[in-house]
PDB file of C-alpha atoms in Angstrom:
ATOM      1  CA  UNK V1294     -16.166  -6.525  -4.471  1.00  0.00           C
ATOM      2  CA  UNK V1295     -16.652  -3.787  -1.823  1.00  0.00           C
ATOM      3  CA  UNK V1296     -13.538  -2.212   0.176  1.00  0.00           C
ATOM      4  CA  UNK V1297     -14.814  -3.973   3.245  1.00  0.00           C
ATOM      5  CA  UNK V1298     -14.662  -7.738   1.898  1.00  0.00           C
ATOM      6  CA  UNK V1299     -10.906  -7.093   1.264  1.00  0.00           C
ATOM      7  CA  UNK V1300      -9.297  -9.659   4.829  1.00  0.00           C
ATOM      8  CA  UNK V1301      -6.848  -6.489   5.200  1.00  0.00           C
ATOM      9  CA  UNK V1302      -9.602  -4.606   5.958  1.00  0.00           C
ATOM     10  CA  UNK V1303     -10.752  -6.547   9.218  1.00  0.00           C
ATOM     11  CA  UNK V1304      -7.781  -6.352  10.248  1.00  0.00           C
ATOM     12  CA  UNK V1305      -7.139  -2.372  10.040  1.00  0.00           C
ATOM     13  CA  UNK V1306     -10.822  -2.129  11.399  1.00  0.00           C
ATOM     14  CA  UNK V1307     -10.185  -4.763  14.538  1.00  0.00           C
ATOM     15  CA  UNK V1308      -6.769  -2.734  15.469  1.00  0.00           C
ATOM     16  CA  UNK V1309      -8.551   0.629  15.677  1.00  0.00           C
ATOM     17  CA  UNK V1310     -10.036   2.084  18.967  1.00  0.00           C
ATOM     18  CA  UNK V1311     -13.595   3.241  19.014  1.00  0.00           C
ATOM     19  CA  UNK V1312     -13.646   6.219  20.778  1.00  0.00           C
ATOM     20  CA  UNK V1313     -12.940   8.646  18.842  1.00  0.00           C
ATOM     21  CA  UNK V1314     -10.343  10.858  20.491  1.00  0.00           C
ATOM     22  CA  UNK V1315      -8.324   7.485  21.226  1.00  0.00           C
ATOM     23  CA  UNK V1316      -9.228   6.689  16.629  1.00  0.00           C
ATOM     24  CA  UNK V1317      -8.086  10.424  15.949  1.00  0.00           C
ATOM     25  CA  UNK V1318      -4.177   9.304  17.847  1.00  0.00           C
ATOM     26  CA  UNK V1319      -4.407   6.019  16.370  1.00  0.00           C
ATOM     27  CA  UNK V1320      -4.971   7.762  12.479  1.00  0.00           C
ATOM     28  CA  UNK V1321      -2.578  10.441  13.343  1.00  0.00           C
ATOM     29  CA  UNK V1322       0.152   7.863  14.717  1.00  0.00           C
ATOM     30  CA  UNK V1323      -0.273   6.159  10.966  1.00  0.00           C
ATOM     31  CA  UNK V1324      -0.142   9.208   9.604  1.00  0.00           C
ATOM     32  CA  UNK V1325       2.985  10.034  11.220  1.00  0.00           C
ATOM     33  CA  UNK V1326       4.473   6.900  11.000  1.00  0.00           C
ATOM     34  CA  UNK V1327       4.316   6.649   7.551  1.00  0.00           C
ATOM     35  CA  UNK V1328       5.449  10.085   6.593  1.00  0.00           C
ATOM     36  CA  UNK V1329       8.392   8.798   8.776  1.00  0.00           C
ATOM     37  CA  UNK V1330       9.559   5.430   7.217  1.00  0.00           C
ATOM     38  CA  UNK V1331       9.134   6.901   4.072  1.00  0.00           C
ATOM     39  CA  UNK V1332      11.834   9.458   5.392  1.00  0.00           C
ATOM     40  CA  UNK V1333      14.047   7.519   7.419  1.00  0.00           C
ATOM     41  CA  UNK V1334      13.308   4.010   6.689  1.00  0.00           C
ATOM     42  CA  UNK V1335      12.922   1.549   9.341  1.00  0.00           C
ATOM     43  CA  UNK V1336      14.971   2.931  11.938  1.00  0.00           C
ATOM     44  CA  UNK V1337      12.879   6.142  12.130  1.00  0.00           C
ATOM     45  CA  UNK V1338      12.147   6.986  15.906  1.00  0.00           C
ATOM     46  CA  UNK V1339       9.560   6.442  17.998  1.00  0.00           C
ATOM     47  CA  UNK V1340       9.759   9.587  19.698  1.00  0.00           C
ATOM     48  CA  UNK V1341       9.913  11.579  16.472  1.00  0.00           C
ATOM     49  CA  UNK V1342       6.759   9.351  15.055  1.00  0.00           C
ATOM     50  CA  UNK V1343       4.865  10.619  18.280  1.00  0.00           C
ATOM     51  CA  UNK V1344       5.942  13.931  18.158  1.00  0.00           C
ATOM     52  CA  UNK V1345       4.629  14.328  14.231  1.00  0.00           C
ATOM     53  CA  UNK V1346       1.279  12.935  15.098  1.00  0.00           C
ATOM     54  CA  UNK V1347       1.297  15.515  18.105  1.00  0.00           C
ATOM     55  CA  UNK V1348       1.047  12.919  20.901  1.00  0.00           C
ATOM     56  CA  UNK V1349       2.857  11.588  24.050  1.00  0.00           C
ATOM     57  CA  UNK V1350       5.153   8.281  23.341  1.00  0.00           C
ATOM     58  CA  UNK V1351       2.893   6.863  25.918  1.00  0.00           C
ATOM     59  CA  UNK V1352      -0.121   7.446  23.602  1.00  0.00           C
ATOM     60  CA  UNK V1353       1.987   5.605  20.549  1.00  0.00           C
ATOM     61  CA  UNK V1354       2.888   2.619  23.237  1.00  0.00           C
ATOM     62  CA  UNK V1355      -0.924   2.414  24.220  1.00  0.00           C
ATOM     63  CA  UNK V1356      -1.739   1.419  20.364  1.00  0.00           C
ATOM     64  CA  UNK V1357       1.237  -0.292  19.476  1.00  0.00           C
ATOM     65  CA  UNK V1358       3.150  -2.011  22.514  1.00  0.00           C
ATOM     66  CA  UNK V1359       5.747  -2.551  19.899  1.00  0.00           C
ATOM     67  CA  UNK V1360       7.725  -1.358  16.693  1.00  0.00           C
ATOM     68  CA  UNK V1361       6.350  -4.598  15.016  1.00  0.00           C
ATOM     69  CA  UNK V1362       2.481  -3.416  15.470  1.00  0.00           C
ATOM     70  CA  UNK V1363       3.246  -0.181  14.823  1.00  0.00           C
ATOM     71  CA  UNK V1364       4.797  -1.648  11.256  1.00  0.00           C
ATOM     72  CA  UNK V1365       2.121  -4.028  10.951  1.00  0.00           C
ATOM     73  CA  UNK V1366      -0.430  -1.434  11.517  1.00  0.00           C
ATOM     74  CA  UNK V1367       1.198   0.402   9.106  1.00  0.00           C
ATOM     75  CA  UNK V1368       1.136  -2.184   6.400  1.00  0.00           C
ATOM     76  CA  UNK V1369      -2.133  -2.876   6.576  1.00  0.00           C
ATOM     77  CA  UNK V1370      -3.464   0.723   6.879  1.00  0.00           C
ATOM     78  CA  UNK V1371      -2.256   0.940   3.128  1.00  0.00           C
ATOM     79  CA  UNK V1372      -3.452  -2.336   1.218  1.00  0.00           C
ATOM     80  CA  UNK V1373      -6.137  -1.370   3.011  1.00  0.00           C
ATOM     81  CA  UNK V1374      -5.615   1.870   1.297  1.00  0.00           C
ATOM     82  CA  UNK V1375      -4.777   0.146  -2.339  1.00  0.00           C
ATOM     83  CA  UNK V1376      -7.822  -1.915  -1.826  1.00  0.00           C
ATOM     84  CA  UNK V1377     -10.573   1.212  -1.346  1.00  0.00           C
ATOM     85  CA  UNK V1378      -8.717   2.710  -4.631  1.00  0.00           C
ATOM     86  CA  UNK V1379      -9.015  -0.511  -6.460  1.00  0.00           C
ATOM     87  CA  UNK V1380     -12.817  -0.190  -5.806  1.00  0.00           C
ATOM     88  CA  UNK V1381     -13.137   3.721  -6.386  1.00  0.00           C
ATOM     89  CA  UNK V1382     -10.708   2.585 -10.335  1.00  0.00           C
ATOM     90  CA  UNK V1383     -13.089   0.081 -11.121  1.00  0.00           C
ATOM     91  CA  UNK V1384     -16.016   2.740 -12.305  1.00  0.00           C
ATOM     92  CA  UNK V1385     -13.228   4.058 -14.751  1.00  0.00           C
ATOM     93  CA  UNK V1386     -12.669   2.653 -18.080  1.00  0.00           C
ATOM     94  CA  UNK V1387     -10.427  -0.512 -18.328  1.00  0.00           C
ATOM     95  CA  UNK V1388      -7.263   0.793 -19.183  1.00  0.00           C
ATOM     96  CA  UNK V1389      -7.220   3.827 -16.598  1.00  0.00           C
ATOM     97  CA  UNK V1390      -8.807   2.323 -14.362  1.00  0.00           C
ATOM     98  CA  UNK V1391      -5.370  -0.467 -14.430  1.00  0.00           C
ATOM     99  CA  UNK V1392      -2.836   2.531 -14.615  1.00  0.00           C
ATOM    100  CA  UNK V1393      -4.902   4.954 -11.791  1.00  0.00           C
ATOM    101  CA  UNK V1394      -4.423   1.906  -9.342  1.00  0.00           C
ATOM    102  CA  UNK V1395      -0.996   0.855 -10.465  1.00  0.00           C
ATOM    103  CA  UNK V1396       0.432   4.392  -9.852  1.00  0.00           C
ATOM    104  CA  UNK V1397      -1.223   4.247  -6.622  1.00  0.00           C
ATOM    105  CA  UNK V1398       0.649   0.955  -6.056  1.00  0.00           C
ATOM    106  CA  UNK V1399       3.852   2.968  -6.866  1.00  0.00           C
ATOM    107  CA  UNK V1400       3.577   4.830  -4.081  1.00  0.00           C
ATOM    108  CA  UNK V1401       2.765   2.646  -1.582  1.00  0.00           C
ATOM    109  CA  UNK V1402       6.188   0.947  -2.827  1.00  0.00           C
ATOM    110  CA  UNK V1403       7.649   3.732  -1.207  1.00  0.00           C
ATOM    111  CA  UNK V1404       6.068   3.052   2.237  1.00  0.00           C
ATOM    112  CA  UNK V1405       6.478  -0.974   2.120  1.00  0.00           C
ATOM    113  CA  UNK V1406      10.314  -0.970   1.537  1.00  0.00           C
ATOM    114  CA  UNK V1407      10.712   0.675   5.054  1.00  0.00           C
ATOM    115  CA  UNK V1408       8.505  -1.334   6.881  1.00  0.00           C
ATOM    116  CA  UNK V1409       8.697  -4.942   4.600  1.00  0.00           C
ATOM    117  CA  UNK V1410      11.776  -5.435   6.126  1.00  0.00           C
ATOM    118  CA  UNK V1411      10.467  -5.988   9.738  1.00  0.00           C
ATOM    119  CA  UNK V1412       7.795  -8.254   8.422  1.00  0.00           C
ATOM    120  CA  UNK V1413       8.020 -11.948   7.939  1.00  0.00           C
ATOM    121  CA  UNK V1414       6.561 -13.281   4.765  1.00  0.00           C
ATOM    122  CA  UNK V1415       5.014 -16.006   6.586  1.00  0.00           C
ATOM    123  CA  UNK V1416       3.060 -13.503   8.897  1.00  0.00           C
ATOM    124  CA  UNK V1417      -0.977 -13.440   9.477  1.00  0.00           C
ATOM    125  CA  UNK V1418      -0.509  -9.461   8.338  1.00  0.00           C
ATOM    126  CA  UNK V1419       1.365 -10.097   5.734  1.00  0.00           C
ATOM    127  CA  UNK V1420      -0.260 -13.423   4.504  1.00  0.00           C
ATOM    128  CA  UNK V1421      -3.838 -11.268   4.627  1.00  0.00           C
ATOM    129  CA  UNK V1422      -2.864  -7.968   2.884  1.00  0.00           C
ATOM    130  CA  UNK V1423      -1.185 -10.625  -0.392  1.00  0.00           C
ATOM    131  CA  UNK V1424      -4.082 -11.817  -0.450  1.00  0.00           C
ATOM    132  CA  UNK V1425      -6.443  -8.459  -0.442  1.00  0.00           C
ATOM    133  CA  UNK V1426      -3.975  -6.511  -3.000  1.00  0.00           C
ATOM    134  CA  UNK V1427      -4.080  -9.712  -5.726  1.00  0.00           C
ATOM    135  CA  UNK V1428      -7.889  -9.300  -4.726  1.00  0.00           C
ATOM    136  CA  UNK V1429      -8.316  -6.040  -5.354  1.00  0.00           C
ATOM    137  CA  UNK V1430      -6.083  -5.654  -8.006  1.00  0.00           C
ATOM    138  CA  UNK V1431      -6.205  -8.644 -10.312  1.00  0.00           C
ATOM    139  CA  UNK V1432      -9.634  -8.053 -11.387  1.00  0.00           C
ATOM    140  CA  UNK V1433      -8.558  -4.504 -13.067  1.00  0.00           C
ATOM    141  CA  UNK V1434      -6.142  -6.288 -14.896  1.00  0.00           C
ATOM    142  CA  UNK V1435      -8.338  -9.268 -15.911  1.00  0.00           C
ATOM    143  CA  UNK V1436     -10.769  -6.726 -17.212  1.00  0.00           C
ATOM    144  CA  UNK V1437      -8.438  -4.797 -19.309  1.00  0.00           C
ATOM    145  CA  UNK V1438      -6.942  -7.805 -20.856  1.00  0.00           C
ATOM    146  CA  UNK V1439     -10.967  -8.714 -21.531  1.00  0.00           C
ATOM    147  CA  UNK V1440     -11.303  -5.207 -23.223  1.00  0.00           C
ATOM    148  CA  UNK V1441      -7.792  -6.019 -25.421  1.00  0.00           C
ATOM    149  CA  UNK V1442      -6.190  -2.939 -23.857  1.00  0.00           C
ATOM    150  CA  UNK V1443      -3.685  -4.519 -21.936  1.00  0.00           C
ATOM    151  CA  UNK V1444      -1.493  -7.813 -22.725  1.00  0.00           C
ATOM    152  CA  UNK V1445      -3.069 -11.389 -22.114  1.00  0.00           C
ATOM    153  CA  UNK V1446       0.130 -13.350 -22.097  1.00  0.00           C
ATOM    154  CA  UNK V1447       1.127 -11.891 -18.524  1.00  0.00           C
ATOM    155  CA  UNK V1448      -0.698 -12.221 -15.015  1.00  0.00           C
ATOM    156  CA  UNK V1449      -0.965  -9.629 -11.920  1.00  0.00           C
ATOM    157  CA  UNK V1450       2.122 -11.116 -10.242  1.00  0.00           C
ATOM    158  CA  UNK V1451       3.864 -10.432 -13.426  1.00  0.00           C
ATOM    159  CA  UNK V1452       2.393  -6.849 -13.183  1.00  0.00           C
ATOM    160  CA  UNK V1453       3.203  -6.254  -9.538  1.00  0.00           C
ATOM    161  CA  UNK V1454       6.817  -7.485 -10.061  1.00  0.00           C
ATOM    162  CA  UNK V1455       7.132  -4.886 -13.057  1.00  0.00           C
ATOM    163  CA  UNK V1456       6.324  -1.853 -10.926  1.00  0.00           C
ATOM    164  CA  UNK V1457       8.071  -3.359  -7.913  1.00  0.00           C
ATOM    165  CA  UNK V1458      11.319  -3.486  -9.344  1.00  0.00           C
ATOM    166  CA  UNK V1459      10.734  -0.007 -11.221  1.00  0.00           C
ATOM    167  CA  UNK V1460       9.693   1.264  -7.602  1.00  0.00           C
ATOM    168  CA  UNK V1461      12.947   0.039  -6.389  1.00  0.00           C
ATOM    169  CA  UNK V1462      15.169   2.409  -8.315  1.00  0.00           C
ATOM    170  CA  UNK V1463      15.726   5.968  -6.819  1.00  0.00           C
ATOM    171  CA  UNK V1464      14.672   8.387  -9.006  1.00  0.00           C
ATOM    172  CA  UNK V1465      15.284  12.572  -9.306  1.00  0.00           C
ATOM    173  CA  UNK V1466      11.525  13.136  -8.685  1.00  0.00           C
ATOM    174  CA  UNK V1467       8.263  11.772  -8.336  1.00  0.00           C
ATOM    175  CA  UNK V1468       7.890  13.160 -12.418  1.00  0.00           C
ATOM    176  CA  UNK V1469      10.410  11.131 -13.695  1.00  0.00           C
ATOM    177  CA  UNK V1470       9.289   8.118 -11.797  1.00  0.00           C
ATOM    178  CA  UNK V1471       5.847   8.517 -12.862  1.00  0.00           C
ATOM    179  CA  UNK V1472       7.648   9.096 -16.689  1.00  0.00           C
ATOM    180  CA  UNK V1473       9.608   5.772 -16.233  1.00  0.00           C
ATOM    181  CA  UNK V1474       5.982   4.076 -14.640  1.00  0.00           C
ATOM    182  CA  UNK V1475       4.367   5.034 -18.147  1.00  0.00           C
ATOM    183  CA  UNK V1476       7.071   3.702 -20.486  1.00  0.00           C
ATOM    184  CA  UNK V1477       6.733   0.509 -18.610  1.00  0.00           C
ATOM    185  CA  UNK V1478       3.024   0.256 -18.712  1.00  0.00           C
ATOM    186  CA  UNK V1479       2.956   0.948 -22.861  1.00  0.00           C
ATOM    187  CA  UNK V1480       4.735  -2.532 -22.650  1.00  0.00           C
ATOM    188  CA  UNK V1481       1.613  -3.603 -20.745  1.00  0.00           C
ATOM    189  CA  UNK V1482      -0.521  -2.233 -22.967  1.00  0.00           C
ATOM    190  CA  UNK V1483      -1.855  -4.967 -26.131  1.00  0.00           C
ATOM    191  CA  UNK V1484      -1.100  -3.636 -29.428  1.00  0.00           C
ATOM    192  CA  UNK V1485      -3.843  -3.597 -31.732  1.00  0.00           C
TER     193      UNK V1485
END
């Protein structure tokens, strides 16, 4: 599977302008926006978004006439992210190849718990980038569990629940959640 056949991925590339002063604000306003809902949650302002990505608020209100889009956009713009790595993991061997894309999914925890709460579960968005994550990450576990380096008696939902709920917790550092990430994932892995 490519990056491209992921739905997210329509989805990010339908919402972007093509001219490419008016893509460079709408990549910048991501940018910008993610650095602050990672920071400030879902509450973080507008004006502060626009101001980081070095643009008007007009500019931001041009791409995304509300908070919603601007969330939405966000979303997207990283499973779209988590479904390029799953494709870039896949040369690796099985069982790094797993953990490389799971830690990746760690940090786009970080980023989803601002915005997931504006989103409806029952959204087109949201409905789409389920479906492109378990796409692009399912297979890496399927194949490790067909090389016997990772546990066959638990599925990806399983997986992504794990790492969820581990994601959840505020840590000291990004080191001692990446620590606690690893203790988890030796339960993953099949003993031999």
């Amino acid at each position: 599977m490519t990056a491209t056949s992921f739905p997210v991925s329509e989805i990010v590339a339908s919402r972007r302008p093509h001219r490419k002063d008016a893509a460079r604000n709408f990549d910048a306003l991501l940018a910008a926006a993610r650095e602050a809902f990672a920071e400030h949650g879902s509450e973080a302002s507008l004006e502060d978004i626009a101001r980081r990505a070095g643009v008007g608020i007009g500019t931001l209100y041009r791409n995304f006439p509300t908070r919603r889009d601007l969330f939405e956009s966000v979303y997207a713009d990283e499973v779209n992210a988590l479904c390029r790595a799953s494709v870039e993991a896949a040369a690796l061997e099985p069982w790094e190849a797993l953990t490389t894309w799971l830690d990746r999914f760690a940090g786009y925890m970080v980023t989803k718990r601002a915005v997931r709460e504006a989103l409806n579960d029952e959204s087109d968005i949201f409905i789409a980038c389920r479906s492109s994550m378990y796409a692009a990450g399912g297979p890496l576990l399927q194949r490790a569990q067909e090389a016997g380096v990772a546990r066959k008696d638990m599925d990806f939902g399983d997986l992504l629940r794990m790492v969820a709920g581990i994601t959840a917790t505020a840590f000291d550092d990004d080191a001692q959640r990446e620590r606690v990430l690893a203790i988890a994932l030796d339960g993953v892995r099949a003993t031999r």
